PDB file of C-alpha atoms in Angstrom:
ATOM      1  CA  MET A   1    -241.540-113.999 -32.885  1.00 47.00           C
ATOM      2  CA  ARG A   2    -239.673-110.605 -33.350  1.00 50.00           C
ATOM      3  CA  SER A   3    -240.171-107.906 -35.886  1.00 51.00           C
ATOM      4  CA  ASP A   4    -237.597-106.962 -37.976  1.00 59.00           C
ATOM      5  CA  ALA A   5    -237.620-103.524 -35.856  1.00 56.00           C
ATOM      6  CA  THR A   6    -237.233-105.253 -32.830  1.00 50.00           C
ATOM      7  CA  GLU A   7    -234.715-107.358 -33.909  1.00 53.00           C
ATOM      8  CA  ARG A   8    -232.344-104.309 -35.188  1.00 58.00           C
ATOM      9  CA  GLN A   9    -233.629-102.503 -31.549  1.00 57.00           C
ATOM     10  CA  PHE A  10    -232.378-105.177 -29.505  1.00 58.00           C
ATOM     11  CA  THR A  11    -228.819-105.658 -31.580  1.00 84.00           C
ATOM     12  CA  PHE A  12    -228.500-102.136 -31.245  1.00 84.00           C
ATOM     13  CA  ILE A  13    -229.028-102.253 -27.488  1.00 85.00           C
ATOM     14  CA  GLU A  14    -226.725-105.201 -27.119  1.00 88.00           C
ATOM     15  CA  ARG A  15    -223.943-103.509 -28.824  1.00 90.00           C
ATOM     16  CA  ALA A  16    -224.202-100.218 -26.745  1.00 93.00           C
ATOM     17  CA  ARG A  17    -224.327-102.505 -23.552  1.00 93.00           C
ATOM     18  CA  ARG A  18    -221.201-104.451 -24.509  1.00 94.00           C
ATOM     19  CA  ALA A  19    -219.706-101.332 -25.403  1.00 95.00           C
ATOM     20  CA  GLN A  20    -220.317 -99.524 -21.981  1.00 96.00           C
ATOM     21  CA  ILE A  21    -219.021-102.885 -20.301  1.00 97.00           C
ATOM     22  CA  LEU A  22    -215.702-102.645 -22.350  1.00 97.00           C
ATOM     23  CA  ALA A  23    -215.686 -99.084 -21.136  1.00 97.00           C
ATOM     24  CA  CYS A  24    -216.074 -99.795 -17.406  1.00 97.00           C
ATOM     25  CA  ALA A  25    -213.232-102.315 -17.407  1.00 98.00           C
ATOM     26  CA  THR A  26    -211.052 -99.967 -19.397  1.00 98.00           C
ATOM     27  CA  ALA A  27    -211.677 -97.772 -16.813  1.00 97.00           C
ATOM     28  CA  ALA A  28    -211.253-100.167 -14.011  1.00 97.00           C
ATOM     29  CA  LEU A  29    -208.179-101.886 -15.694  1.00 97.00           C
ATOM     30  CA  ALA A  30    -206.638 -98.079 -15.987  1.00 95.00           C
ATOM     31  CA  GLU A  31    -207.490 -97.167 -12.190  1.00 95.00           C
ATOM     32  CA  ARG A  32    -207.012-100.434 -10.281  1.00 95.00           C
ATOM     33  CA  GLY A  33    -204.662-102.623 -12.898  1.00 95.00           C
ATOM     34  CA  TYR A  34    -205.406-106.306 -13.675  1.00 96.00           C
ATOM     35  CA  ALA A  35    -205.611-107.803 -10.361  1.00 93.00           C
ATOM     36  CA  GLY A  36    -207.882-105.166  -8.716  1.00 94.00           C
ATOM     37  CA  ALA A  37    -210.483-105.099 -12.246  1.00 95.00           C
ATOM     38  CA  THR A  38    -212.581-107.761 -10.976  1.00 95.00           C
ATOM     39  CA  LEU A  39    -215.904-108.813 -13.128  1.00 95.00           C
ATOM     40  CA  ALA A  40    -217.584-107.372  -9.846  1.00 95.00           C
ATOM     41  CA  ASP A  41    -216.296-104.068 -10.023  1.00 96.00           C
ATOM     42  CA  ILE A  42    -216.821-103.764 -13.763  1.00 97.00           C
ATOM     43  CA  ALA A  43    -220.340-104.571 -13.056  1.00 97.00           C
ATOM     44  CA  ARG A  44    -220.696-102.037 -10.279  1.00 96.00           C
ATOM     45  CA  ARG A  45    -219.166 -99.597 -12.746  1.00 97.00           C
ATOM     46  CA  ALA A  46    -221.655-100.379 -15.519  1.00 96.00           C
ATOM     47  CA  GLY A  47    -224.403-100.536 -12.803  1.00 96.00           C
ATOM     48  CA  VAL A  48    -225.277-103.842 -13.725  1.00 95.00           C
ATOM     49  CA  SER A  49    -224.972-107.071 -12.511  1.00 95.00           C
ATOM     50  CA  LYS A  50    -222.303-110.034 -12.808  1.00 94.00           C
ATOM     51  CA  GLY A  51    -225.053-111.814 -14.891  1.00 94.00           C
ATOM     52  CA  VAL A  52    -225.481-109.161 -17.203  1.00 94.00           C
ATOM     53  CA  VAL A  53    -221.538-109.062 -17.935  1.00 95.00           C
ATOM     54  CA  SER A  54    -221.461-113.063 -18.186  1.00 92.00           C
ATOM     55  CA  TYR A  55    -224.575-113.001 -20.548  1.00 92.00           C
ATOM     56  CA  HIS A  56    -222.152-110.696 -22.974  1.00 93.00           C
ATOM     57  CA  PHE A  57    -218.764-111.945 -22.525  1.00 94.00           C
ATOM     58  CA  ALA A  58    -217.960-115.520 -21.614  1.00 92.00           C
ATOM     59  CA  GLY A  59    -215.802-114.643 -18.254  1.00 92.00           C
ATOM     60  CA  LYS A  60    -213.290-112.267 -17.496  1.00 94.00           C
ATOM     61  CA  ASP A  61    -210.933-113.372 -20.196  1.00 94.00           C
ATOM     62  CA  ASP A  62    -213.057-113.298 -22.893  1.00 95.00           C
ATOM     63  CA  LEU A  63    -213.751-109.712 -21.764  1.00 96.00           C
ATOM     64  CA  LEU A  64    -210.271-108.770 -21.518  1.00 96.00           C
ATOM     65  CA  ASP A  65    -209.661-110.274 -24.798  1.00 96.00           C
ATOM     66  CA  GLN A  66    -212.418-108.260 -26.860  1.00 95.00           C
ATOM     67  CA  LEU A  67    -210.987-105.351 -24.783  1.00 97.00           C
ATOM     68  CA  VAL A  68    -207.630-105.369 -26.589  1.00 96.00           C
ATOM     69  CA  ALA A  69    -209.358-106.568 -29.997  1.00 96.00           C
ATOM     70  CA  ASP A  70    -211.676-103.633 -29.696  1.00 96.00           C
ATOM     71  CA  PHE A  71    -208.734-101.092 -28.634  1.00 97.00           C
ATOM     72  CA  TYR A  72    -206.713-101.855 -31.776  1.00 95.00           C
ATOM     73  CA  GLY A  73    -209.846-102.045 -34.219  1.00 95.00           C
ATOM     74  CA  ARG A  74    -210.843 -98.555 -33.232  1.00 96.00           C
ATOM     75  CA  ALA A  75    -206.884 -97.673 -33.259  1.00 95.00           C
ATOM     76  CA  GLY A  76    -206.506 -99.265 -37.149  1.00 94.00           C
ATOM     77  CA  THR A  77    -209.786 -97.115 -38.447  1.00 96.00           C
ATOM     78  CA  SER A  78    -208.566 -94.298 -37.320  1.00 95.00           C
ATOM     79  CA  ILE A  79    -205.438 -94.622 -38.714  1.00 96.00           C
ATOM     80  CA  ALA A  80    -206.470 -96.172 -41.974  1.00 96.00           C
ATOM     81  CA  ALA A  81    -208.818 -93.526 -42.785  1.00 96.00           C
ATOM     82  CA  ARG A  82    -205.805 -90.674 -42.423  1.00 95.00           C
ATOM     83  CA  VAL A  83    -203.450 -92.818 -44.532  1.00 96.00           C
ATOM     84  CA  GLU A  84    -206.348 -93.668 -47.200  1.00 96.00           C
ATOM     85  CA  ALA A  85    -206.652 -89.769 -47.627  1.00 96.00           C
ATOM     86  CA  ALA A  86    -202.881 -88.907 -48.046  1.00 95.00           C
ATOM     87  CA  ASP A  87    -201.781 -88.680 -51.548  1.00 94.00           C
ATOM     88  CA  THR A  88    -198.229 -89.472 -51.645  1.00 93.00           C
ATOM     89  CA  ALA A  89    -195.952 -91.947 -49.861  1.00 91.00           C
ATOM     90  CA  ALA A  90    -194.664 -89.633 -47.722  1.00 90.00           C
ATOM     91  CA  ASP A  91    -197.979 -87.920 -46.603  1.00 93.00           C
ATOM     92  CA  ARG A  92    -199.304 -92.037 -45.775  1.00 94.00           C
ATOM     93  CA  VAL A  93    -196.232 -92.473 -43.480  1.00 92.00           C
ATOM     94  CA  ARG A  94    -196.645 -89.118 -41.747  1.00 91.00           C
ATOM     95  CA  GLY A  95    -200.318 -89.581 -41.412  1.00 94.00           C
ATOM     96  CA  TYR A  96    -200.098 -92.857 -39.883  1.00 95.00           C
ATOM     97  CA  LEU A  97    -197.515 -91.627 -37.230  1.00 93.00           C
ATOM     98  CA  GLU A  98    -199.691 -88.408 -36.583  1.00 92.00           C
ATOM     99  CA  ALA A  99    -203.110 -90.521 -36.605  1.00 94.00           C
ATOM    100  CA  ASN A 100    -201.406 -93.429 -34.230  1.00 93.00           C
ATOM    101  CA  LEU A 101    -199.667 -90.798 -31.815  1.00 91.00           C
ATOM    102  CA  ALA A 102    -202.919 -88.896 -31.709  1.00 92.00           C
ATOM    103  CA  PHE A 103    -205.006 -91.883 -31.067  1.00 94.00           C
ATOM    104  CA  VAL A 104    -202.788 -92.814 -28.018  1.00 91.00           C
ATOM    105  CA  ALA A 105    -203.046 -89.460 -26.796  1.00 89.00           C
ATOM    106  CA  GLU A 106    -206.253 -89.268 -26.887  1.00 92.00           C
ATOM    107  CA  HIS A 107    -207.234 -92.856 -25.415  1.00 93.00           C
ATOM    108  CA  ALA A 108    -204.499 -92.855 -22.350  1.00 91.00           C
ATOM    109  CA  ASP A 109    -207.155 -95.035 -20.381  1.00 95.00           C
ATOM    110  CA  GLY A 110    -206.926 -97.611 -23.089  1.00 96.00           C
ATOM    111  CA  VAL A 111    -203.426 -97.630 -23.525  1.00 94.00           C
ATOM    112  CA  ARG A 112    -203.121 -98.448 -19.614  1.00 94.00           C
ATOM    113  CA  ALA A 113    -205.817-101.280 -19.860  1.00 96.00           C
ATOM    114  CA  VAL A 114    -204.399-102.907 -22.506  1.00 96.00           C
ATOM    115  CA  LEU A 115    -200.874-102.786 -21.405  1.00 93.00           C
ATOM    116  CA  GLU A 116    -202.136-104.392 -17.909  1.00 95.00           C
ATOM    117  CA  ILE A 117    -203.661-106.985 -20.234  1.00 97.00           C
ATOM    118  CA  VAL A 118    -200.490-107.941 -22.541  1.00 94.00           C
ATOM    119  CA  ALA A 119    -198.085-107.788 -19.292  1.00 94.00           C
ATOM    120  CA  ASN A 120    -200.591-110.233 -16.921  1.00 95.00           C
ATOM    121  CA  ARG A 121    -203.300-112.084 -18.861  1.00 95.00           C
ATOM    122  CA  ARG A 122    -201.913-115.551 -19.081  1.00 94.00           C
ATOM    123  CA  ASP A 123    -202.918-118.991 -20.407  1.00 93.00           C
ATOM    124  CA  ALA A 124    -203.759-122.348 -18.767  1.00 92.00           C
ATOM    125  CA  ASP A 125    -200.176-123.414 -19.270  1.00 94.00           C
ATOM    126  CA  GLY A 126    -198.474-120.071 -17.304  1.00 93.00           C
ATOM    127  CA  ALA A 127    -197.684-118.852 -20.405  1.00 93.00           C
ATOM    128  CA  LEU A 128    -198.720-114.871 -21.658  1.00 93.00           C
ATOM    129  CA  HIS A 129    -201.588-114.758 -23.930  1.00 93.00           C
ATOM    130  CA  PHE A 130    -200.350-112.012 -26.222  1.00 91.00           C
ATOM    131  CA  ARG A 131    -196.999-113.373 -26.524  1.00 87.00           C
ATOM    132  CA  PRO A 132    -195.483-112.612 -29.845  1.00 81.00           C
ATOM    133  CA  THR A 133    -195.696-115.263 -32.332  1.00 83.00           C
ATOM    134  CA  GLY A 134    -194.467-114.997 -35.960  1.00 80.00           C
ATOM    135  CA  SER A 135    -194.813-111.974 -38.091  1.00 84.00           C
ATOM    136  CA  ASP A 136    -196.117-108.999 -36.229  1.00 90.00           C
ATOM    137  CA  PRO A 137    -198.772-107.584 -38.602  1.00 91.00           C
ATOM    138  CA  LEU A 138    -198.396-103.692 -37.374  1.00 92.00           C
ATOM    139  CA  VAL A 139    -194.491-103.963 -38.198  1.00 93.00           C
ATOM    140  CA  ASP A 140    -195.771-105.650 -41.670  1.00 93.00           C
ATOM    141  CA  HIS A 141    -198.372-102.981 -42.796  1.00 93.00           C
ATOM    142  CA  LEU A 142    -195.994 -99.809 -41.548  1.00 94.00           C
ATOM    143  CA  ALA A 143    -193.220-101.744 -43.581  1.00 93.00           C
ATOM    144  CA  GLY A 144    -195.206-102.043 -46.555  1.00 92.00           C
ATOM    145  CA  LEU A 145    -195.576 -98.054 -46.279  1.00 93.00           C
ATOM    146  CA  LEU A 146    -192.258 -97.184 -45.336  1.00 91.00           C
ATOM    147  CA  ALA A 147    -191.403 -99.384 -48.800  1.00 90.00           C
ATOM    148  CA  GLU A 148    -193.371 -96.718 -50.606  1.00 90.00           C
ATOM    149  CA  LEU A 149    -190.746 -94.096 -49.927  1.00 85.00           C
ATOM    150  CA  PRO A 150    -188.276 -93.316 -52.389  1.00 80.00           C
ATOM    151  CA  GLY A 151    -184.961 -94.409 -51.325  1.00 72.00           C
ATOM    152  CA  VAL A 152    -186.534 -97.159 -49.204  1.00 74.00           C
ATOM    153  CA  GLY A 153    -188.332 -99.214 -51.761  1.00 60.00           C
ATOM    154  CA  PRO A 154    -185.363-101.310 -53.499  1.00 53.00           C
ATOM    155  CA  LYS A 155    -184.497-103.172 -49.955  1.00 60.00           C
ATOM    156  CA  ALA A 156    -187.185-104.846 -48.353  1.00 65.00           C
ATOM    157  CA  THR A 157    -185.178-105.530 -45.399  1.00 77.00           C
ATOM    158  CA  HIS A 158    -184.505-101.671 -44.759  1.00 80.00           C
ATOM    159  CA  ALA A 159    -187.779-101.091 -44.525  1.00 87.00           C
ATOM    160  CA  ARG A 160    -189.065-103.660 -42.158  1.00 90.00           C
ATOM    161  CA  ASN A 161    -186.391-102.672 -40.067  1.00 89.00           C
ATOM    162  CA  LEU A 162    -186.794 -99.388 -40.006  1.00 90.00           C
ATOM    163  CA  ALA A 163    -190.279-100.458 -39.546  1.00 93.00           C
ATOM    164  CA  ILE A 164    -189.441-102.000 -36.448  1.00 93.00           C
ATOM    165  CA  VAL A 165    -187.378 -99.058 -35.020  1.00 92.00           C
ATOM    166  CA  VAL A 166    -190.500 -96.876 -35.831  1.00 93.00           C
ATOM    167  CA  ARG A 167    -192.978 -99.477 -33.905  1.00 94.00           C
ATOM    168  CA  ALA A 168    -190.927 -99.295 -31.011  1.00 94.00           C
ATOM    169  CA  ALA A 169    -190.878 -95.662 -30.690  1.00 94.00           C
ATOM    170  CA  ILE A 170    -194.348 -95.725 -30.963  1.00 93.00           C
ATOM    171  CA  ASP A 171    -194.711 -97.981 -28.314  1.00 91.00           C
ATOM    172  CA  ALA A 172    -192.178 -95.894 -26.131  1.00 93.00           C
ATOM    173  CA  ALA A 173    -194.511 -93.028 -27.032  1.00 90.00           C
ATOM    174  CA  ALA A 174    -197.068 -94.569 -25.261  1.00 88.00           C
ATOM    175  CA  GLY A 175    -195.423 -95.107 -22.058  1.00 87.00           C
ATOM    176  CA  ARG A 176    -193.827 -91.722 -22.035  1.00 90.00           C
ATOM    177  CA  LEU A 177    -197.582 -90.404 -22.386  1.00 86.00           C
ATOM    178  CA  LEU A 178    -198.642 -92.366 -19.424  1.00 85.00           C
ATOM    179  CA  THR A 179    -195.396 -91.288 -16.960  1.00 88.00           C
ATOM    180  CA  GLU A 180    -194.727 -87.883 -18.401  1.00 90.00           C
ATOM    181  CA  PRO A 181    -197.019 -85.231 -17.830  1.00 87.00           C
ATOM    182  CA  THR A 182    -195.176 -82.668 -20.095  1.00 92.00           C
ATOM    183  CA  PHE A 183    -194.512 -85.157 -22.747  1.00 90.00           C
ATOM    184  CA  ASP A 184    -195.555 -83.552 -26.185  1.00 91.00           C
ATOM    185  CA  PRO A 185    -196.703 -86.283 -28.700  1.00 87.00           C
ATOM    186  CA  ALA A 186    -196.714 -83.686 -31.606  1.00 87.00           C
ATOM    187  CA  ALA A 187    -193.314 -82.606 -31.272  1.00 92.00           C
ATOM    188  CA  TYR A 188    -192.602 -85.965 -30.872  1.00 92.00           C
ATOM    189  CA  THR A 189    -194.347 -87.192 -33.985  1.00 89.00           C
ATOM    190  CA  ARG A 190    -192.414 -84.114 -35.973  1.00 90.00           C
ATOM    191  CA  ASP A 191    -188.856 -85.474 -34.703  1.00 93.00           C
ATOM    192  CA  LEU A 192    -190.181 -89.118 -35.492  1.00 91.00           C
ATOM    193  CA  VAL A 193    -190.893 -87.917 -39.270  1.00 88.00           C
ATOM    194  CA  ARG A 194    -187.364 -86.084 -39.312  1.00 89.00           C
ATOM    195  CA  LEU A 195    -185.912 -89.491 -38.378  1.00 86.00           C
ATOM    196  CA  ILE A 196    -187.499 -91.554 -40.969  1.00 84.00           C
ATOM    197  CA  GLU A 197    -186.366 -89.185 -43.649  1.00 83.00           C
ATOM    198  CA  THR A 198    -183.040 -88.927 -42.183  1.00 83.00           C
ATOM    199  CA  ALA A 199    -182.826 -92.831 -42.394  1.00 74.00           C
ATOM    200  CA  ARG A 200    -184.301 -92.724 -46.272  1.00 72.00           C
ATOM    201  CA  LEU A 201    -181.919 -90.081 -47.435  1.00 64.00           C
ATOM    202  CA  THR A 202    -179.286 -92.079 -45.917  1.00 63.00           C
ATOM    203  CA  GLU A 203    -180.058 -95.341 -47.506  1.00 56.00           C
ATOM    204  CA  THR A 204    -180.540 -93.513 -50.883  1.00 54.00           C
ATOM    205  CA  ALA A 205    -177.023 -92.037 -50.423  1.00 50.00           C
ATOM    206  CA  GLY A 206    -175.804 -95.507 -49.476  1.00 49.00           C
ATOM    207  CA  ASN A 207    -177.147 -97.051 -52.502  1.00 52.00           C
ATOM    208  CA  SER A 208    -175.738 -94.338 -55.032  1.00 48.00           C
ATOM    209  CA  HIS A 209    -172.400 -94.662 -53.509  1.00 45.00           C
ATOM    210  CA  ASP A 210    -172.690 -98.268 -54.000  1.00 46.00           C
ATOM    211  CA  GLN A 211    -173.699 -97.899 -57.288  1.00 49.00           C
ATOM    212  CA  HIS A 212    -170.776 -95.628 -58.371  1.00 46.00           C
ATOM    213  CA  ALA A 213    -167.933 -97.855 -56.364  1.00 48.00           C
TER     214      ALA A 213
END
């Protein structure tokens, strides 16, 4: 029977090995694309056998799914910490954008890997595994933050529409970071914040006009 200390060490070692394999899978996808990132190549990069990879993940599909979940999980943790530290609604929105784009800029290989998986991972029926279904939690979260801004909150549809536009802008920035060496995420973030402020003020002015019409 293992002692508690041995059990804790074993769990730590397993977590470290899984993290290593995920990192190697990310590098393989970023460098060789979806088709080229084989389990054999990932295992070679990690310095282990395919059997070790299979011990931690139930095949390539499971590994790729876990990679996507891990990437979004780490991004969510980073963004949440920034949002929760803000005191005002405006600072929370600004913090969300800055933390989101900073994470993307700092994890270019992760972005490439996730884009490769999302564009190519298919179910047994041939349908994209990560196809949109129902409400988008990323849009819902951002809409909730935007709804707290003065001038946006009274119209829930306005907050959601604005969130859809901003999420599309964030996704576009991820693509630019991968293809344009001169792309400036900090300047892009500032302009995106200004865009939101303009939309908010426009909506506020529109509401005031409607009330006095």
